[in-house]
Structure formats: structure tokens, C-alpha cells
mmCIF file with all atom_site columns, C-alpha atoms in Angstrom:
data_model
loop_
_atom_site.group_PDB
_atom_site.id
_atom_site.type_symbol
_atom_site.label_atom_id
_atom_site.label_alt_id
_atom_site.label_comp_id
_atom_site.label_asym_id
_atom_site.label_entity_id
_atom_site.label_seq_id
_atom_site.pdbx_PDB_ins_code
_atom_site.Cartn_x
_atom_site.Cartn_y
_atom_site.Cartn_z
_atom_site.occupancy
_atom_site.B_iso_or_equiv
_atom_site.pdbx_formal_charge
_atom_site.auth_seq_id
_atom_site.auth_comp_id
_atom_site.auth_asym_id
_atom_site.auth_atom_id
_atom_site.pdbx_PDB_model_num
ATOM 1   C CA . UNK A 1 1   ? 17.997  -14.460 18.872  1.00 31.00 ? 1   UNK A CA 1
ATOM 2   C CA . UNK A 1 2   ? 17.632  -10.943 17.828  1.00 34.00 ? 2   UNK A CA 1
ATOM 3   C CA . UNK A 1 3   ? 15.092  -8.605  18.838  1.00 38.00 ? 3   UNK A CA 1
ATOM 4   C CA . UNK A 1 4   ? 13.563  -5.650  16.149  1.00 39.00 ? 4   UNK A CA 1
ATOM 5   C CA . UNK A 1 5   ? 11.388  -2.959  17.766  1.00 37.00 ? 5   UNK A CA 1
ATOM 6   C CA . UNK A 1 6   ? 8.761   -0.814  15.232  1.00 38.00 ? 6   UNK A CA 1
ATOM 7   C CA . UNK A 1 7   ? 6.907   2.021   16.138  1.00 32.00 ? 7   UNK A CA 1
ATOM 8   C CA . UNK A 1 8   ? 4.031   3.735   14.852  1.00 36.00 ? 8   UNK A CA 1
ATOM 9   C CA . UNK A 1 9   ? 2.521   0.534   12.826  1.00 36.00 ? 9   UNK A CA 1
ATOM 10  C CA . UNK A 1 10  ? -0.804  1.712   12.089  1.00 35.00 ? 10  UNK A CA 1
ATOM 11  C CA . UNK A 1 11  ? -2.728  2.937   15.670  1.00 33.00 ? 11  UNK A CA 1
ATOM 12  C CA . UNK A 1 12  ? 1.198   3.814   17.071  1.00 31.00 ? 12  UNK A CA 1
ATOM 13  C CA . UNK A 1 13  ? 1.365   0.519   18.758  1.00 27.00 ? 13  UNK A CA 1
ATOM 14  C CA . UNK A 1 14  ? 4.180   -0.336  19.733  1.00 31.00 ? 14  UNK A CA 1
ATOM 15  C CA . UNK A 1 15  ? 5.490   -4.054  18.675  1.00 39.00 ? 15  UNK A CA 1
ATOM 16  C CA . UNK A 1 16  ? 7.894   -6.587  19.242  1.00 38.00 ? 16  UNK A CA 1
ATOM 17  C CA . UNK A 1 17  ? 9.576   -8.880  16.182  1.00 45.00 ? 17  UNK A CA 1
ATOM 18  C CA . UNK A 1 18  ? 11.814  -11.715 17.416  1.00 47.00 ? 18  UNK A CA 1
ATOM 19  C CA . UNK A 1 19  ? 13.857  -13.132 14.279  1.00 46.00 ? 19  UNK A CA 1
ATOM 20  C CA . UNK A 1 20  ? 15.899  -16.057 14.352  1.00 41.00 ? 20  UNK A CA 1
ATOM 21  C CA . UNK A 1 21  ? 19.296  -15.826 12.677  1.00 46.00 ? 21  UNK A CA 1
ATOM 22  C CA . UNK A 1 22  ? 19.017  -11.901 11.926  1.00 46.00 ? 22  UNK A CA 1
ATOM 23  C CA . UNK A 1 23  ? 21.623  -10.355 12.260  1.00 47.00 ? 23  UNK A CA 1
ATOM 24  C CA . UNK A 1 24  ? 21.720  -6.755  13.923  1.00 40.00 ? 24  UNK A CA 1
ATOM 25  C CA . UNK A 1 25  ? 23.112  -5.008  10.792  1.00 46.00 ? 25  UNK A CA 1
ATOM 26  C CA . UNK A 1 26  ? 20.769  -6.549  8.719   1.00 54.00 ? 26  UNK A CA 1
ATOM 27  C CA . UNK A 1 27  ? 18.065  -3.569  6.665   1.00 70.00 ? 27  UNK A CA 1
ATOM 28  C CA . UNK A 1 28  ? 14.302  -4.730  8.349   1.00 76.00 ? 28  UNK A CA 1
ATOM 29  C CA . UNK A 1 29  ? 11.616  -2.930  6.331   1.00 79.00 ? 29  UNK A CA 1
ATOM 30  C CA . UNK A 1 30  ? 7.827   -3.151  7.482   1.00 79.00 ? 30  UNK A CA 1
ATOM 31  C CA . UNK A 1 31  ? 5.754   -2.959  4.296   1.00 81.00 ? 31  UNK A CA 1
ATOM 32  C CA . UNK A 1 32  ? 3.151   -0.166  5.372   1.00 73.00 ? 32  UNK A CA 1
ATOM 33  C CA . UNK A 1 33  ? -0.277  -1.794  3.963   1.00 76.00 ? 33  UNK A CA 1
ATOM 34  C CA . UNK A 1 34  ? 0.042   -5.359  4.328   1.00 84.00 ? 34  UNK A CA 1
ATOM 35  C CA . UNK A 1 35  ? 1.811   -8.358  7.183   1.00 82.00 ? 35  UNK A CA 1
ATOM 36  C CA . UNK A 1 36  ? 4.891   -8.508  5.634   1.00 86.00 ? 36  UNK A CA 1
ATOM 37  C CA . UNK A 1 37  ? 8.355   -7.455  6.390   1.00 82.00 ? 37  UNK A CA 1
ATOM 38  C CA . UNK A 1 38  ? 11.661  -7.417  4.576   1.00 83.00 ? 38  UNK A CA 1
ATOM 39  C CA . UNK A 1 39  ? 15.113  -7.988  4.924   1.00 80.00 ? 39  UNK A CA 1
ATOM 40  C CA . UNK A 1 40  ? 17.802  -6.766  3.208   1.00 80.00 ? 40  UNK A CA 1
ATOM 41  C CA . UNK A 1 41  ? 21.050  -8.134  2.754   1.00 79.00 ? 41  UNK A CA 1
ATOM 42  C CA . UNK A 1 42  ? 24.260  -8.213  -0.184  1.00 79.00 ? 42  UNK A CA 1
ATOM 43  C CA . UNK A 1 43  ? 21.713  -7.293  -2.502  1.00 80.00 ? 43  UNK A CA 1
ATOM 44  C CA . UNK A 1 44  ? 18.929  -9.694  -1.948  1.00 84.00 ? 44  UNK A CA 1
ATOM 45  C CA . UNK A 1 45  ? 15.652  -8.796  -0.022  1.00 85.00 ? 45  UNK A CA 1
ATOM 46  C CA . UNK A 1 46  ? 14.160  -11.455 1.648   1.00 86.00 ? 46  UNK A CA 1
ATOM 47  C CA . UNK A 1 47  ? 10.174  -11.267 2.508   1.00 87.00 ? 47  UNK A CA 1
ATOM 48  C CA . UNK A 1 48  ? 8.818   -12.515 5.425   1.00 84.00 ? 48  UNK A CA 1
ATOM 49  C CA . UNK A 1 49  ? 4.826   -12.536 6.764   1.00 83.00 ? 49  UNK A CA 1
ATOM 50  C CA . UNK A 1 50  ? 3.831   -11.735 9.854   1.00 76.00 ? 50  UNK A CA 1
ATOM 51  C CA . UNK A 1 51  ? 2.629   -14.820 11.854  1.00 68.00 ? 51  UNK A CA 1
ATOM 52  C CA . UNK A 1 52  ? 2.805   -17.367 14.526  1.00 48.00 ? 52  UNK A CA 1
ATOM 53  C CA . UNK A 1 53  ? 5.451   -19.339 12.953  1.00 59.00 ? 53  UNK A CA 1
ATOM 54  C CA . UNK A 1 54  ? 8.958   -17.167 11.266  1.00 56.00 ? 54  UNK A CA 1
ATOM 55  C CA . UNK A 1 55  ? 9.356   -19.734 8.736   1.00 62.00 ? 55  UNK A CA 1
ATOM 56  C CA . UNK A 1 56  ? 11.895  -18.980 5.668   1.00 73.00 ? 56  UNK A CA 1
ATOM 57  C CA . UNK A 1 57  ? 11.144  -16.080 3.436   1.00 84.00 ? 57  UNK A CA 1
ATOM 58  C CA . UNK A 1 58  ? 10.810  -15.471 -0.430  1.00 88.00 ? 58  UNK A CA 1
ATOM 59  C CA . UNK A 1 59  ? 13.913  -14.218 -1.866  1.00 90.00 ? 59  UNK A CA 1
ATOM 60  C CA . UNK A 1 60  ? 14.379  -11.692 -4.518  1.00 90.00 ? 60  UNK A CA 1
ATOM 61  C CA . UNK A 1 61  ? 17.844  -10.460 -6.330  1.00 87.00 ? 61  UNK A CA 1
ATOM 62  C CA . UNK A 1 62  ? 17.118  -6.424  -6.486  1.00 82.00 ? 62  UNK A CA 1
ATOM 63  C CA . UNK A 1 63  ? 20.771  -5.490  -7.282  1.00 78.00 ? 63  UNK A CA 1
ATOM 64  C CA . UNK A 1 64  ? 20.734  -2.450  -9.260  1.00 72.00 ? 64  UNK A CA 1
ATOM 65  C CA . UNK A 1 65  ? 16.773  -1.931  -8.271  1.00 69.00 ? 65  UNK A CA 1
ATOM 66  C CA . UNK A 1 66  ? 17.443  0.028   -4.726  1.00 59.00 ? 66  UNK A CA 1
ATOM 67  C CA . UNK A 1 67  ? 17.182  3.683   -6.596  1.00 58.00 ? 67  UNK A CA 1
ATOM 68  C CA . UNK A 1 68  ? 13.189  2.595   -7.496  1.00 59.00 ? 68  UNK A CA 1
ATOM 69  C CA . UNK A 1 69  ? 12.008  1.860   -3.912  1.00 53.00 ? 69  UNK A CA 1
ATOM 70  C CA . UNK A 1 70  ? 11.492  5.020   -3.138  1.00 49.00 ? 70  UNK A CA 1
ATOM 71  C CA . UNK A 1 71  ? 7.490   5.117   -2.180  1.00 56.00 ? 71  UNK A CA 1
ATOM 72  C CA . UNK A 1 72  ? 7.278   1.291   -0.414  1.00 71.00 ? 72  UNK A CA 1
ATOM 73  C CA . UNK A 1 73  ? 6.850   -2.361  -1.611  1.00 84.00 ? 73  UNK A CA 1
ATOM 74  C CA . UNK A 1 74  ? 3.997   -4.631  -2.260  1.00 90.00 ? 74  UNK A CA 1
ATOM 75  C CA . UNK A 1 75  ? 3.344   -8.559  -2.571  1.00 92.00 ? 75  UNK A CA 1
ATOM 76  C CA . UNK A 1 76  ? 1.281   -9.898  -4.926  1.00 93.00 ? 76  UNK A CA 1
ATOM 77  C CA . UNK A 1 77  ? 0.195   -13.157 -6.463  1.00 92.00 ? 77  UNK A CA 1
ATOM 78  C CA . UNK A 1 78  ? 4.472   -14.008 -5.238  1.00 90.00 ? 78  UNK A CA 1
ATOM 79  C CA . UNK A 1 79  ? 5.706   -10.957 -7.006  1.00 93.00 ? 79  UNK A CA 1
ATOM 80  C CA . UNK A 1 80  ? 7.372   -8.105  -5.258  1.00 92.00 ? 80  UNK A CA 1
ATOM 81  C CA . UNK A 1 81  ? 5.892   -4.196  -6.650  1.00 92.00 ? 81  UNK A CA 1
ATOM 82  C CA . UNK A 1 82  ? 8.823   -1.926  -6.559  1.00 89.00 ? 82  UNK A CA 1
ATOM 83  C CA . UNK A 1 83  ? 7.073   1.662   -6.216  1.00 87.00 ? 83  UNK A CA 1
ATOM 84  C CA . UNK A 1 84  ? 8.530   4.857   -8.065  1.00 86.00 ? 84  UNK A CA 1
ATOM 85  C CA . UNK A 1 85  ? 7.024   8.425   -7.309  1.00 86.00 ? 85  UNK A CA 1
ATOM 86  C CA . UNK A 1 86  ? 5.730   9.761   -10.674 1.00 86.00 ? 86  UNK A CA 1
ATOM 87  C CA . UNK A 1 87  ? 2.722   12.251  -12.060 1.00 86.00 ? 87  UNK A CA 1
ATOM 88  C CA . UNK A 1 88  ? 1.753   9.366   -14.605 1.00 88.00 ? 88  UNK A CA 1
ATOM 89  C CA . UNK A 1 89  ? 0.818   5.747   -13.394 1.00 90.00 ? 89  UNK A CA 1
ATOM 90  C CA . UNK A 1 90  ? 2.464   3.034   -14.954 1.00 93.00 ? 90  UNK A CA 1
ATOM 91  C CA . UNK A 1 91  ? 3.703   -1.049  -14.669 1.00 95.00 ? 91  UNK A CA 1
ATOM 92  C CA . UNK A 1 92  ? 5.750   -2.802  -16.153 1.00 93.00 ? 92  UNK A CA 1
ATOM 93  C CA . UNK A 1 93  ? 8.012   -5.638  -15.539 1.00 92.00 ? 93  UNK A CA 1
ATOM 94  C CA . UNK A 1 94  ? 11.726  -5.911  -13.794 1.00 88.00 ? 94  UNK A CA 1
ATOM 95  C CA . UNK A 1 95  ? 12.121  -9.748  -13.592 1.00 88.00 ? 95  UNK A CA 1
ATOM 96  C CA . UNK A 1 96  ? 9.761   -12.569 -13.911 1.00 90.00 ? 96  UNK A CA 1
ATOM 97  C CA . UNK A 1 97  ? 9.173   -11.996 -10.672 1.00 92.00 ? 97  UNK A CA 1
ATOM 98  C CA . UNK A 1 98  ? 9.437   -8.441  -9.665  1.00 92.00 ? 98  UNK A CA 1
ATOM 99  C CA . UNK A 1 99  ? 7.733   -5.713  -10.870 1.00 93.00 ? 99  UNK A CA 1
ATOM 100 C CA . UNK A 1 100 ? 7.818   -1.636  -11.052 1.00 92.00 ? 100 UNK A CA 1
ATOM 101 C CA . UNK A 1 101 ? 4.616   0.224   -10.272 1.00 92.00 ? 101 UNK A CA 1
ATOM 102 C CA . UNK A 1 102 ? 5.152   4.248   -10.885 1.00 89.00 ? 102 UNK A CA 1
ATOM 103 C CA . UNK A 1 103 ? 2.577   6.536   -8.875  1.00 86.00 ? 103 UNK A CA 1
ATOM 104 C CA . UNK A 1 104 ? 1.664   9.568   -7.774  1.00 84.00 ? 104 UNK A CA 1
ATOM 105 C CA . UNK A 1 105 ? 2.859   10.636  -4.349  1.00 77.00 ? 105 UNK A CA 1
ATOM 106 C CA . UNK A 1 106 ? -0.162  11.392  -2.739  1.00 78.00 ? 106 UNK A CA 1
ATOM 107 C CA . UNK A 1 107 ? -1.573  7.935   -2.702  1.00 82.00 ? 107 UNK A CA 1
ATOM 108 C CA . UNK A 1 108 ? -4.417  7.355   0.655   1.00 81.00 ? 108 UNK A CA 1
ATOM 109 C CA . UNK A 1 109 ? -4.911  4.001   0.127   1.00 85.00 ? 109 UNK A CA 1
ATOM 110 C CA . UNK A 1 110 ? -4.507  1.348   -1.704  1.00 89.00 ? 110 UNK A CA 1
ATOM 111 C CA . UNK A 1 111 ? -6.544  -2.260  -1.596  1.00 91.00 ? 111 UNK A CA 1
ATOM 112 C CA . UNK A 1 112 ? -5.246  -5.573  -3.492  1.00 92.00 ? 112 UNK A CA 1
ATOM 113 C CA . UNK A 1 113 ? -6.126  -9.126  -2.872  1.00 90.00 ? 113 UNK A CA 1
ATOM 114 C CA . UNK A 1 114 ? -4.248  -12.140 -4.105  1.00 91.00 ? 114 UNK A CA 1
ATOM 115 C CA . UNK A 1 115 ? -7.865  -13.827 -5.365  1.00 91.00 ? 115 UNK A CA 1
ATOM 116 C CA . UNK A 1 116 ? -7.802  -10.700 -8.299  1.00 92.00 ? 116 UNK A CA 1
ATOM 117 C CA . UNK A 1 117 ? -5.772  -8.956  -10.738 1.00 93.00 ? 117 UNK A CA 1
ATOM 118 C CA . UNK A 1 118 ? -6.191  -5.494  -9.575  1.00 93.00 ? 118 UNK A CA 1
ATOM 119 C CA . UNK A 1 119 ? -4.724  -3.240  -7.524  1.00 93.00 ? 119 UNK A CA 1
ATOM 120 C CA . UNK A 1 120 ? -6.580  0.237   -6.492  1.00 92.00 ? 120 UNK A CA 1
ATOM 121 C CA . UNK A 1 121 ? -5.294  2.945   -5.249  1.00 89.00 ? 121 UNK A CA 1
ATOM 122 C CA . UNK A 1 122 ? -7.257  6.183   -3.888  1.00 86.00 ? 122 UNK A CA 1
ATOM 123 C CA . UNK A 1 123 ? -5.699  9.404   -4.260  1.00 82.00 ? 123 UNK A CA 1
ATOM 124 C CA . UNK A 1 124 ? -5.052  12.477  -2.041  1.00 74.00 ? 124 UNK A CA 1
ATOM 125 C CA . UNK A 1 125 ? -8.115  14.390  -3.876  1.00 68.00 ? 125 UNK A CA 1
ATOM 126 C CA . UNK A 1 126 ? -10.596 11.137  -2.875  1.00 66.00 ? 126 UNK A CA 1
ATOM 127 C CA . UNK A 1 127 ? -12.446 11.398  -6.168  1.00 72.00 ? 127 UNK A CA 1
ATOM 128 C CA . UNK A 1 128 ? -9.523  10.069  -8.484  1.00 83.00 ? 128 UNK A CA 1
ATOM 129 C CA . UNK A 1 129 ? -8.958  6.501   -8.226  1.00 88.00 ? 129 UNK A CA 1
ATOM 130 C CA . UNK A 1 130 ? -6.048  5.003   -10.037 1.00 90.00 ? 130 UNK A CA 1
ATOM 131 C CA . UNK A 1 131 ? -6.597  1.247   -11.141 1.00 92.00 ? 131 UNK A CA 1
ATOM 132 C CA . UNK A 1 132 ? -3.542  -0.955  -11.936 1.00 94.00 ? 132 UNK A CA 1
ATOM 133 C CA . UNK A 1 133 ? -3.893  -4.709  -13.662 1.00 94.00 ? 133 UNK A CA 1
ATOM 134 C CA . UNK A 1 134 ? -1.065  -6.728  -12.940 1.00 95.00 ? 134 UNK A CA 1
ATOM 135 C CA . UNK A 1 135 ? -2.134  -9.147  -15.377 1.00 94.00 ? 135 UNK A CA 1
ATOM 136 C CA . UNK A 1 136 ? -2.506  -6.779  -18.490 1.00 94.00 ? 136 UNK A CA 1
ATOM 137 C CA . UNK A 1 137 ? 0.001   -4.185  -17.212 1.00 95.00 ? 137 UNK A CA 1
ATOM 138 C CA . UNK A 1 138 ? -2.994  -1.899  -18.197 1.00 94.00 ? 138 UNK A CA 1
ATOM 139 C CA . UNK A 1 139 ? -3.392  1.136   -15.934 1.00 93.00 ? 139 UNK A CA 1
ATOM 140 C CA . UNK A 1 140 ? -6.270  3.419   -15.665 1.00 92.00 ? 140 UNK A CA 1
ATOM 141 C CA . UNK A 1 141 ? -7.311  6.938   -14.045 1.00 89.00 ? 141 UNK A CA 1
ATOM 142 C CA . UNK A 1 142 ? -10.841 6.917   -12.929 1.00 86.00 ? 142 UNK A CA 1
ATOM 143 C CA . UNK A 1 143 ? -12.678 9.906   -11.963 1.00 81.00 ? 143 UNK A CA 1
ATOM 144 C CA . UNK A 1 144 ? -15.596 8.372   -9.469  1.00 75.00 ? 144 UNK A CA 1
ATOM 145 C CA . UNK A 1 145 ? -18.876 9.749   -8.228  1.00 74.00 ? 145 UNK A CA 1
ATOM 146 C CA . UNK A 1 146 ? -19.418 8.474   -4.900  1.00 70.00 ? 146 UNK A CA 1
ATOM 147 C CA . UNK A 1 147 ? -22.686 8.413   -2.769  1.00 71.00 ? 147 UNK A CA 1
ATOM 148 C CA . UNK A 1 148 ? -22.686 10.585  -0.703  1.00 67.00 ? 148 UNK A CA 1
ATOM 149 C CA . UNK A 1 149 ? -20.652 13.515  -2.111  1.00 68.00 ? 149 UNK A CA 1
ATOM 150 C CA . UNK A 1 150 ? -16.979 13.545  -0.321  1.00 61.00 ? 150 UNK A CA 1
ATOM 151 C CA . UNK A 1 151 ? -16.691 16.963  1.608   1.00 58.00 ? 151 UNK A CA 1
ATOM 152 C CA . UNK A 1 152 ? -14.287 19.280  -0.663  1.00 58.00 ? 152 UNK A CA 1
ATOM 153 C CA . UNK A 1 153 ? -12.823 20.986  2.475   1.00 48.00 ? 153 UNK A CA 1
ATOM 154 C CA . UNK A 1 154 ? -8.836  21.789  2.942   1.00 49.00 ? 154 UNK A CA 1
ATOM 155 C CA . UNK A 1 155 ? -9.359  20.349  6.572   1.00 44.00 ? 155 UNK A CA 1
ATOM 156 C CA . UNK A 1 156 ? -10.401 16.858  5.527   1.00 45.00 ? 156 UNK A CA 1
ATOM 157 C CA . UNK A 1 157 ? -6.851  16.794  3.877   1.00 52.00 ? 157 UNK A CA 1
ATOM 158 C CA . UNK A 1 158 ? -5.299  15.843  7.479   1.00 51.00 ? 158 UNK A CA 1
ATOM 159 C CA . UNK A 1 159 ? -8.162  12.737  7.737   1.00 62.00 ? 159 UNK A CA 1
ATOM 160 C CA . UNK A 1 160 ? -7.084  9.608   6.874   1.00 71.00 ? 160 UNK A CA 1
ATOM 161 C CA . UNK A 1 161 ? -8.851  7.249   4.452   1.00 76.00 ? 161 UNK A CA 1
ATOM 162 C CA . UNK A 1 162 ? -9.156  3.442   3.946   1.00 81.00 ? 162 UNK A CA 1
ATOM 163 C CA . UNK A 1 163 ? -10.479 1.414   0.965   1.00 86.00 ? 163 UNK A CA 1
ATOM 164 C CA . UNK A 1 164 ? -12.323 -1.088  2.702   1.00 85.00 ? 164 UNK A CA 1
ATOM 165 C CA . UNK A 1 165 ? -13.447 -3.119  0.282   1.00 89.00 ? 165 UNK A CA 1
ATOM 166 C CA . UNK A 1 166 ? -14.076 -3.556  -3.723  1.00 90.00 ? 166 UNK A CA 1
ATOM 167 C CA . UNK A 1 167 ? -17.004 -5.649  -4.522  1.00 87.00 ? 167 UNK A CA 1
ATOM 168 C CA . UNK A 1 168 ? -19.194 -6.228  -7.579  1.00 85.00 ? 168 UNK A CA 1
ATOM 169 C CA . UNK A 1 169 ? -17.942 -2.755  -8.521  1.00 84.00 ? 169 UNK A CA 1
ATOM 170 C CA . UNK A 1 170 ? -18.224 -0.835  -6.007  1.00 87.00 ? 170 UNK A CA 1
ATOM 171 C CA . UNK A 1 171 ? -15.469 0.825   -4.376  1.00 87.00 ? 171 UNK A CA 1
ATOM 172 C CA . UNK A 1 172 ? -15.956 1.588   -0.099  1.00 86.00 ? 172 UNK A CA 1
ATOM 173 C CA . UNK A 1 173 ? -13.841 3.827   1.569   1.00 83.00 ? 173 UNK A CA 1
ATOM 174 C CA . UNK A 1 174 ? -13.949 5.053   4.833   1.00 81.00 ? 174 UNK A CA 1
ATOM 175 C CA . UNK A 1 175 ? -12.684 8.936   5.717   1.00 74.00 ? 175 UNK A CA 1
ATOM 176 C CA . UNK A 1 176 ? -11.675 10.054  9.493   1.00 68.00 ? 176 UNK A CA 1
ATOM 177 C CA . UNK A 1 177 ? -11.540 10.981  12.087  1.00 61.00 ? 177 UNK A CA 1
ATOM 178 C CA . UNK A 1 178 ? -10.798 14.924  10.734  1.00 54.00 ? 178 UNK A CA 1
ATOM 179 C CA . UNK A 1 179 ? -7.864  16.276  12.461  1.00 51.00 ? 179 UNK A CA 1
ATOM 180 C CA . UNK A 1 180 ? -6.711  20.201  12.946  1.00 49.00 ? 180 UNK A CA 1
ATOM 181 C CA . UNK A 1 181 ? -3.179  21.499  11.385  1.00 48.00 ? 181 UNK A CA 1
ATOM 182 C CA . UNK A 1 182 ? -1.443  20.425  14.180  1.00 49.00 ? 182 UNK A CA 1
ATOM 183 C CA . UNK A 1 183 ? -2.365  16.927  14.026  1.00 48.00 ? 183 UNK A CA 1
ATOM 184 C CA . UNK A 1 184 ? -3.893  16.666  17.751  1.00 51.00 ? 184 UNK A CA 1
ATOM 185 C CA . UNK A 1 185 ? -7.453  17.816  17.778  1.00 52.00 ? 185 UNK A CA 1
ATOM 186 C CA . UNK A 1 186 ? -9.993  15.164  16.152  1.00 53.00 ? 186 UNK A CA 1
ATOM 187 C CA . UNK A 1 187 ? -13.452 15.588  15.377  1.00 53.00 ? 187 UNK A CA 1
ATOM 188 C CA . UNK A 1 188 ? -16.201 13.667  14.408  1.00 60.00 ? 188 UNK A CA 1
ATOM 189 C CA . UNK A 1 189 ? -16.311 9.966   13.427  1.00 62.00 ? 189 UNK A CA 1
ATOM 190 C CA . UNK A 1 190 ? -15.113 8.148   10.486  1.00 68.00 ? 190 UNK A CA 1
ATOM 191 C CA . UNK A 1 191 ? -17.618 8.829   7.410   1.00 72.00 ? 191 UNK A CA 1
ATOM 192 C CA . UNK A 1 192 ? -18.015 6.215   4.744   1.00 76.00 ? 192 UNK A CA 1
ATOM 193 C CA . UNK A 1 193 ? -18.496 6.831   1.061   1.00 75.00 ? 193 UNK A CA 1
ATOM 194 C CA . UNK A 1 194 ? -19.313 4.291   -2.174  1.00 82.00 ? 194 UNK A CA 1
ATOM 195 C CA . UNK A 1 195 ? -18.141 4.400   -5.513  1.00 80.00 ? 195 UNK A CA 1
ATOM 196 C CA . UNK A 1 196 ? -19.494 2.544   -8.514  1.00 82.00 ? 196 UNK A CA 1
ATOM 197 C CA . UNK A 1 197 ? -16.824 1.363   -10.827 1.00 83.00 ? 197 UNK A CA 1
ATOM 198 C CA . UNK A 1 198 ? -16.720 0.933   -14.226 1.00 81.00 ? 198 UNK A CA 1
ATOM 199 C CA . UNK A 1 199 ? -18.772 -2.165  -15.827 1.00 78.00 ? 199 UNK A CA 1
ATOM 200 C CA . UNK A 1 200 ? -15.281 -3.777  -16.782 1.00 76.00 ? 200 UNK A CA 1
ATOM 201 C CA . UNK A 1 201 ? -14.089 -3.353  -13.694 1.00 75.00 ? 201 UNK A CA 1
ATOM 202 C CA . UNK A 1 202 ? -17.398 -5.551  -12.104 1.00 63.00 ? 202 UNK A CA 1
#
């Protein structure tokens, strides 16, 4: 038995992963928004979730792929989202069963659920919210006016944000707590904000 140590998963907790059959040299990657992990390995990157039982993982062959993960990697609907830093938004498919999502850098948050097509993802400016369908490969930049008005301040830039949840068109994200330059001083409580999509996004 092998044992992985993280740090700094979400609230800087520290925790333990115990693997069965790892081996020490193997590449362990945490995906950042949701309970999965990875391992890496002759070319192959096996995907594991976080739970009780450390069953046997999905496999995918990303030979010639490991130049594209440069942002992080996503499950959904049994696909693996490579991520690519770019100005313009776009998807398209690797594989039957792997696909490349290209975004902007200075992504907050992003939500997706297996139960829908769409992926969101809120950007560093908290007004533009890119919208990705992973059915249609269609991707769109929305512009949203949210209730009430986001503060446009260069301090909120060091809060951090959350989509918390996208239902019958409306987009809820939560903002906070604010923090100085140096990243140790916080002030005031998380702030919440609502977004109505577009009607073809309801």
C-alpha cells in the first residue's frame, strides 16, 4: 500500500489518499473542481473518484495529448475535457471519448452536472459567462446582468467566487470573503449575486 499526501484541496486541508497497487513513481493529479483524481502512467491516464471504496478507474489513451493539459481536466457524461489556455472558447473532439475544451485563463468557476449538457464557466471580470454544450460543441459568450450589481472594484479581484447553482435559468454565484494584496487580511462575508440566462439556455 502506498500512501499520496495533497495539500491545499479547497479550505488547505490537509488529506490523506491510500491507493492500492500505486506505485510511487506513478503522476497523481487531483482534478481541482470535482472528486476525482488521476493517474498517469506509459501514456494512459487512469481516473479514479473519490470515495469509500478505490475500485478500478476509467482509462483513457492520451499519447500525444500531454502538450493540451495545460489549464486542468474535467469528467463528464464518461468523457475526459482536456483544457487549453486560449482568448477564444472553443470544443471539439479528440477521441470518442475525450474531448478538448480551449478557454480563457482567468476562469473563477466553473459548474457542470452529468444530468445536462452544459458546462458554465464564470470569468475573472464576473459579468462574462462563457457557456459550453458538449452535446452541440456550440460555445457561447454571455454578457449577464445580475441582481444585485457585482462591485467593479480592483480589490474584489483577490475574492474568490463559486457558481452555486444553475436553475431554470438562472445562474447563482457566490463572491468572498474580499482579501487585501497580500492575501491575509479578509473582510466581510461572502455576497451572493443572480443572473438570468438566456431563454434557450432555461
Amino acid at each position: 500500500m502506498h500512501v499520496f499526501y495533497k495539500t491545499k484541496l479547497g479550505s488547505d486541508v490537509k488529506a490523506k489518499l491510500q491507493l492500492n497497487q500505486i506505485e510511487a513513481t506513478d503522476d497523481l493529479e487531483i482534478f481541482p473542481v470535482q472528486p476525482f483524481y488521476s493517474i498517469k502512467n506509459d501514456g494512459k491516464l487512469t481516473v479514479f473518484r473519490f470515495d469509500a471504496n478505490h475500485g478500478g478507474g476509467v482509462t483513457f489513451d492520451i499519447t500525444g495529448s500531454e502538450g493540451v493539459t495545460t489549464v486542468f481536466r474535467m469528467m463528464h457524461r464518461g468523457k475526459l475535457i482536456l483544457t487549453q489556455t486560449s482568448n477564444e472558447p472553443h470544443l471539439s473532439h479528440i477521441s470518442n471519448n475525450m474531448m478538448l475544451l480551449r478557454m480563457p485563463f482567468r476562469v473563477m468557476s466553473i459548474y457542470l452536472r452529468d444530468d445536462s449538457d452544459l458546462i458554465f464557466l464564470l470569468l475573472h471580470s464576473q459579468k462574462e459567462v462563457i457557456v459550453v454544450n458538449t452535446k452541440s460543441l456550440v460555445v457561447e459568450r454571455l454578457v449577464c446582468n445580475y441582481e444585485p450589481e457585482p462591485p467593479n472594484l480592483p480589490a474584489w479581484d483577490f475574492a474568490q467566487a463559486d457558481i452555486v447553482s444553475v436553475r431554470e435559468g438562472v445562474l447563482t454565484y457566490t463572491l468572498g470573503p474580499q482579501k487585501d494584496i497580500f492575501y491575509i487580511l479578509k473582510t466581510g462575508p461572502r455576497q451572493l449575486w443572480r443572473a438570468k440566462l438566456p431563454a434557450h439556455l432555461m
